[in-house]
Every structure is written in C-alpha cells, then in structure tokens.
mmCIF file of C-alpha atoms in Angstrom:
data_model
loop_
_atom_site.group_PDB
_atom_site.id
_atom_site.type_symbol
_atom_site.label_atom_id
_atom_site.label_comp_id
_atom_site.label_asym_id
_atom_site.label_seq_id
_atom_site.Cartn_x
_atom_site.Cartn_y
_atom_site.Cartn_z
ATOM 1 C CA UNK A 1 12.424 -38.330 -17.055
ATOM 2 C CA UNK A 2 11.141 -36.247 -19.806
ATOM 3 C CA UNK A 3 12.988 -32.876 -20.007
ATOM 4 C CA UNK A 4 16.240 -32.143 -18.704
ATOM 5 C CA UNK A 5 17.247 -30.093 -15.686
ATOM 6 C CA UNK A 6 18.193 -27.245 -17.298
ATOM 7 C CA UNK A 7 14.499 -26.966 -18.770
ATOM 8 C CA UNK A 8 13.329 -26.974 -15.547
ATOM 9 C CA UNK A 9 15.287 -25.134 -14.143
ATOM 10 C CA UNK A 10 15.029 -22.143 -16.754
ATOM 11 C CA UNK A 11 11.216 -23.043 -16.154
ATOM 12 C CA UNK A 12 11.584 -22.398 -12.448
ATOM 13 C CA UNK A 13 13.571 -18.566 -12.525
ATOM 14 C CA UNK A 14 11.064 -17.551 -15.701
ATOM 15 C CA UNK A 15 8.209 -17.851 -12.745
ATOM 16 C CA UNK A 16 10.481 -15.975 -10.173
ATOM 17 C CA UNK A 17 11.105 -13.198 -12.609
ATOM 18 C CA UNK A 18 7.427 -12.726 -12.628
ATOM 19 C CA UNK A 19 7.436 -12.168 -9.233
ATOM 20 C CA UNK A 20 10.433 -9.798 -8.958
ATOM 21 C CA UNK A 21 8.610 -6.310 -9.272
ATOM 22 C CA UNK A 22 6.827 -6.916 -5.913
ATOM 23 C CA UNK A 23 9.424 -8.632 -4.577
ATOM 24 C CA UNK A 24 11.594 -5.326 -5.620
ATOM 25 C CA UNK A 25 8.005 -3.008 -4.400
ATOM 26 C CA UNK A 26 7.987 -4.503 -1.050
ATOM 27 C CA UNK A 27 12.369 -4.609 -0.308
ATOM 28 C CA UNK A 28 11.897 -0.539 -1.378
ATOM 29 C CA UNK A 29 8.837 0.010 0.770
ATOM 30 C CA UNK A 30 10.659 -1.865 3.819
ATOM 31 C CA UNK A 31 13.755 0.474 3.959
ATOM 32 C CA UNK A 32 11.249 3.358 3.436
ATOM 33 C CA UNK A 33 9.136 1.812 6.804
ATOM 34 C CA UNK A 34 12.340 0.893 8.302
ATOM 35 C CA UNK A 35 13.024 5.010 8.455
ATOM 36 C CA UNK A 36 10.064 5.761 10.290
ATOM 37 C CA UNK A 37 9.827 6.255 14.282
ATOM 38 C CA UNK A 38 9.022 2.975 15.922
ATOM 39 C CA UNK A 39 5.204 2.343 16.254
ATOM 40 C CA UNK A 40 2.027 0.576 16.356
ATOM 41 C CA UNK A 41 1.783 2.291 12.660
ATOM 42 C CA UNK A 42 5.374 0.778 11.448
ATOM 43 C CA UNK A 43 4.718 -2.828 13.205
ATOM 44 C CA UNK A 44 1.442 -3.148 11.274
ATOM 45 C CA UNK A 45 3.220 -1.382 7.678
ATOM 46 C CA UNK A 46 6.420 -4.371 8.251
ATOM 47 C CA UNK A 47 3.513 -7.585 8.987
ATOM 48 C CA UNK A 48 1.743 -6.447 5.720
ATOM 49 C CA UNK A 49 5.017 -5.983 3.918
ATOM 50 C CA UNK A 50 6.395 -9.106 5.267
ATOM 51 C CA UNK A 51 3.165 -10.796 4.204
ATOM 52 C CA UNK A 52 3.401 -9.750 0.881
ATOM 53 C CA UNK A 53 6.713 -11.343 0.575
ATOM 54 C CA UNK A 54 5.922 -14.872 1.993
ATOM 55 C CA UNK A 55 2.742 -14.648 0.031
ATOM 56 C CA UNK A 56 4.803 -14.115 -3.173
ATOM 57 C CA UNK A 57 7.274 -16.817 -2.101
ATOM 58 C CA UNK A 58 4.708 -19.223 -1.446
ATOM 59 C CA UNK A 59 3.235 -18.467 -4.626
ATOM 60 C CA UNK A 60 6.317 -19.143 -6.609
ATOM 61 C CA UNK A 61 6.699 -22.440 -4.900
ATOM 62 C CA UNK A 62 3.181 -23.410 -5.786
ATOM 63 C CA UNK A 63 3.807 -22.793 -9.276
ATOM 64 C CA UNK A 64 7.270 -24.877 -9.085
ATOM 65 C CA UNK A 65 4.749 -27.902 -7.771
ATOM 66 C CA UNK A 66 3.349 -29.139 -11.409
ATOM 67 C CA UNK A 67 6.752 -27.969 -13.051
ATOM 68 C CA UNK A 68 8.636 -30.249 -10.829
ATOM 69 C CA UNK A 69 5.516 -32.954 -11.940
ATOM 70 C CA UNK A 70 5.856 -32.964 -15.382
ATOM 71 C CA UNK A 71 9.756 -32.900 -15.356
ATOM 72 C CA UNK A 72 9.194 -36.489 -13.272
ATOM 73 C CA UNK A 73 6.868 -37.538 -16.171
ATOM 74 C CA UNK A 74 3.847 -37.955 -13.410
ATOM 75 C CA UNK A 75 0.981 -36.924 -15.097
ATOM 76 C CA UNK A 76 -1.239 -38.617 -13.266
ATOM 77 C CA UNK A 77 -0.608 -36.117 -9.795
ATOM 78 C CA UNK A 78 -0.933 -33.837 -12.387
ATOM 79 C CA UNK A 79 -4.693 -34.296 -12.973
ATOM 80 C CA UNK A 80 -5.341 -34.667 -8.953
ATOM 81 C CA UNK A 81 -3.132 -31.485 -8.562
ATOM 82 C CA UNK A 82 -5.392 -28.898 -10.011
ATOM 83 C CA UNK A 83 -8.520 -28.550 -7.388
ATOM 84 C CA UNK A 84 -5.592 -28.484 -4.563
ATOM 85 C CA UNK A 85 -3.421 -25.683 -6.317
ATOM 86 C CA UNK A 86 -6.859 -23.805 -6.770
ATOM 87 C CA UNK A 87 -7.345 -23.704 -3.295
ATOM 88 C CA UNK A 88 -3.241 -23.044 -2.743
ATOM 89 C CA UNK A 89 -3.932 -20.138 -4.606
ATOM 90 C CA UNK A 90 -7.154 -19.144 -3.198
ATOM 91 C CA UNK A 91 -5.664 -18.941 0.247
ATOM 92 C CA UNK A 92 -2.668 -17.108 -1.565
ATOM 93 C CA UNK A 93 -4.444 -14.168 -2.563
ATOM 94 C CA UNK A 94 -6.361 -14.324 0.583
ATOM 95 C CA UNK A 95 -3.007 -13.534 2.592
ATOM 96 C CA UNK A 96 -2.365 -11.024 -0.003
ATOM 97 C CA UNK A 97 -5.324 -9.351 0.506
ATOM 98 C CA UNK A 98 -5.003 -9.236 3.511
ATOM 99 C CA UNK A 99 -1.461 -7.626 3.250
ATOM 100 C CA UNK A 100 -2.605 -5.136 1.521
ATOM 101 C CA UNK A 101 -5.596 -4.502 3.763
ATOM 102 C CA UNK A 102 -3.031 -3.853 6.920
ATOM 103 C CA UNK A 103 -0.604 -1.558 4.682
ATOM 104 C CA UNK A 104 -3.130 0.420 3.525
ATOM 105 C CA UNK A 105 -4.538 0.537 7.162
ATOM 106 C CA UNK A 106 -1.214 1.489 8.210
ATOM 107 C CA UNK A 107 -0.944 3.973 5.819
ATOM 108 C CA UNK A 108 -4.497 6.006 6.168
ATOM 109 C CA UNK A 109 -3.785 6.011 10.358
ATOM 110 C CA UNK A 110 -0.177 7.789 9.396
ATOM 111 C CA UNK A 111 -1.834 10.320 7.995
ATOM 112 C CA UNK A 112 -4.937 10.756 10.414
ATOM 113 C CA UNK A 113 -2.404 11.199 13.012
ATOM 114 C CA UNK A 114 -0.285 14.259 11.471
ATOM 115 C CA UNK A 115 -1.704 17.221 13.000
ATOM 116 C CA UNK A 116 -0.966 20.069 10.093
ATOM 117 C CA UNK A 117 0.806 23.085 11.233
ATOM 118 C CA UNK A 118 -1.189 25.768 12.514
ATOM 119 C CA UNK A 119 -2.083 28.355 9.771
ATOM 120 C CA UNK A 120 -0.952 32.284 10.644
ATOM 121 C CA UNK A 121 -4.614 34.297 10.705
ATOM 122 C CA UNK A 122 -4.968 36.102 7.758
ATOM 123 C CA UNK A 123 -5.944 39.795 7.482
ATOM 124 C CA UNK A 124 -8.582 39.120 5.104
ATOM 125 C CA UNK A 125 -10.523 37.364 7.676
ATOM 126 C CA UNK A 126 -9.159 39.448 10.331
ATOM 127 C CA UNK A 127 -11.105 42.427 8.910
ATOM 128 C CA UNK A 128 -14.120 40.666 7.792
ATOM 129 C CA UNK A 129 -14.880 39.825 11.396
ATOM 130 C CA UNK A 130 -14.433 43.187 12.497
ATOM 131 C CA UNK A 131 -15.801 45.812 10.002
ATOM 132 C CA UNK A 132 -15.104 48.804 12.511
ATOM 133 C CA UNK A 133 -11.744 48.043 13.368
ATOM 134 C CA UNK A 134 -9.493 51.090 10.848
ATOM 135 C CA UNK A 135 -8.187 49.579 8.202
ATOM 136 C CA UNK A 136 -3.980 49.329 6.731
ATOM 137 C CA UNK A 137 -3.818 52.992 6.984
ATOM 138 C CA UNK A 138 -5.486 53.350 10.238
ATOM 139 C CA UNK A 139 -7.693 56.143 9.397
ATOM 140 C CA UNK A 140 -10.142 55.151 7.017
ATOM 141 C CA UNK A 141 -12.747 52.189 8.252
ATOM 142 C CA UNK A 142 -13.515 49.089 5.627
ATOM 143 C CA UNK A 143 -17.021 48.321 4.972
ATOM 144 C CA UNK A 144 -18.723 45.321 6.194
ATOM 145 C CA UNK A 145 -18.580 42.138 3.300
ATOM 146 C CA UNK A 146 -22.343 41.646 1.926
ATOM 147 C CA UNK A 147 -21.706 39.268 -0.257
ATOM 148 C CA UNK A 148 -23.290 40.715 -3.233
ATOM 149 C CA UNK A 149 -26.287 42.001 -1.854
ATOM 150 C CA UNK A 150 -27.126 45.174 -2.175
ATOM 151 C CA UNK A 151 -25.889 48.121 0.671
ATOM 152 C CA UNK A 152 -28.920 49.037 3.164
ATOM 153 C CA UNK A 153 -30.063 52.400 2.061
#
C-alpha cells in the first residue's frame, strides 16, 4: 500500500465536489418538474433529469476506479485501464447527451403546447379595416391608412 486511506479518501470527495453543481442543478430542476401537472411532458423532463444524475454518479465512480488503483500500488491495471475508462467515459457523455436531448425536448413541447391568451381587438385595427365606420366622436369619419402614399386627387 502506497498512500494511506485518508489520501484516498480526500481524493475520492475532491472528485464528488466536482460533480456537486449538477448534482445541486438537477435536485432543483426535479422539485421544479415535480410541481408540474402529471404528463407525457413531466415523465420525459424526470427520465432526462434522472439520467443526468446516474450519468454523474457513474461518472464519479469511474474516476474512483484508477484512484482506488494506485492506492493498491497496481500500476500495472493502471496502464490496461486507460482505453477501457475512455470508452466508460465515451458512453458517459453519450447518456448525458442524451439527457439533455429529452429535457430540452421536454422543455420546447411545454411551450408549443401553451396556447397564449387571446388578445382584446384593438381600435387601431378596428378602424383601419373600416375607414367609413365614424370615428371616437361619432360624427366625424377617419380617413383610410395609405401608408405614405400620396391621397388620390
């Protein structure tokens, strides 16, 4: 044994505290989904959220892997180790990705499917459409919007 527990260990929660703001991002953005109505919407938001976690989780495991290695002194995994944690963390940030694909999915439908409130008329195009029609006062008429061009004689 080469270091003591304590290194690793200290080793260990320095890579967890990297992960902590998303791990803090997603908790926050589940109790914010977790207030929404049920639906197809919120299932899809919670799997990417959920994603995102295990994908971070995973992720600080992985990196525990060669810590854990060199504390045993076995530096020879160590040297095999490094293709197979490439790929570890290939398929990582493929899951993330893909979390991030289904909240954002989640997200854009949300909004697709808010119908705004209807808008009042306004007067402006009220009167525009009908130049005849008397105007505020009622007796005078308002003349027909030509845009700049110049009043047939």
């Amino acid at each position: 044994m080469n270091g003591s527990i304590a290194d690793l260990f200290l080793s260990v929660l320095s890579s967890a505290a990297m992960r902590l703001p998303i791990l803090i991002a997603v908790a926050v953005s589940v109790v914010w989904v977790l207030g929404s109505p049920r639906s197809q919407v919120r299932t899809v938001a919670l799997w990417g959220l959920g994603l995102m976690a295990f994908a971070s989780l995973l992720g600080m495991l992985a990196n525990a892997v060669p810590q854990v290695l060199i504390y045993q002194g076995n530096f020879d995994a160590m040297r095999g180790i490094g293709m197979l944690m490439g790929f570890v963390h290939f398929g990582l940030n493929l899951l993330m990705a893909l979390s991030v694909v289904l909240v954002v999915w989640a997200m854009t439908r949300s909004q697709r499917d808010r119908t705004p409130p209807a808008a009042p008329p306004s007067r402006t195009s009220t009167i525009a459409a009908n130049p005849d029609r008397p105007g505020p006062s009622g007796r005078e008429k308002i003349p027909a919007m030509n845009h700049g061009r110049t009043p047939p004689a």
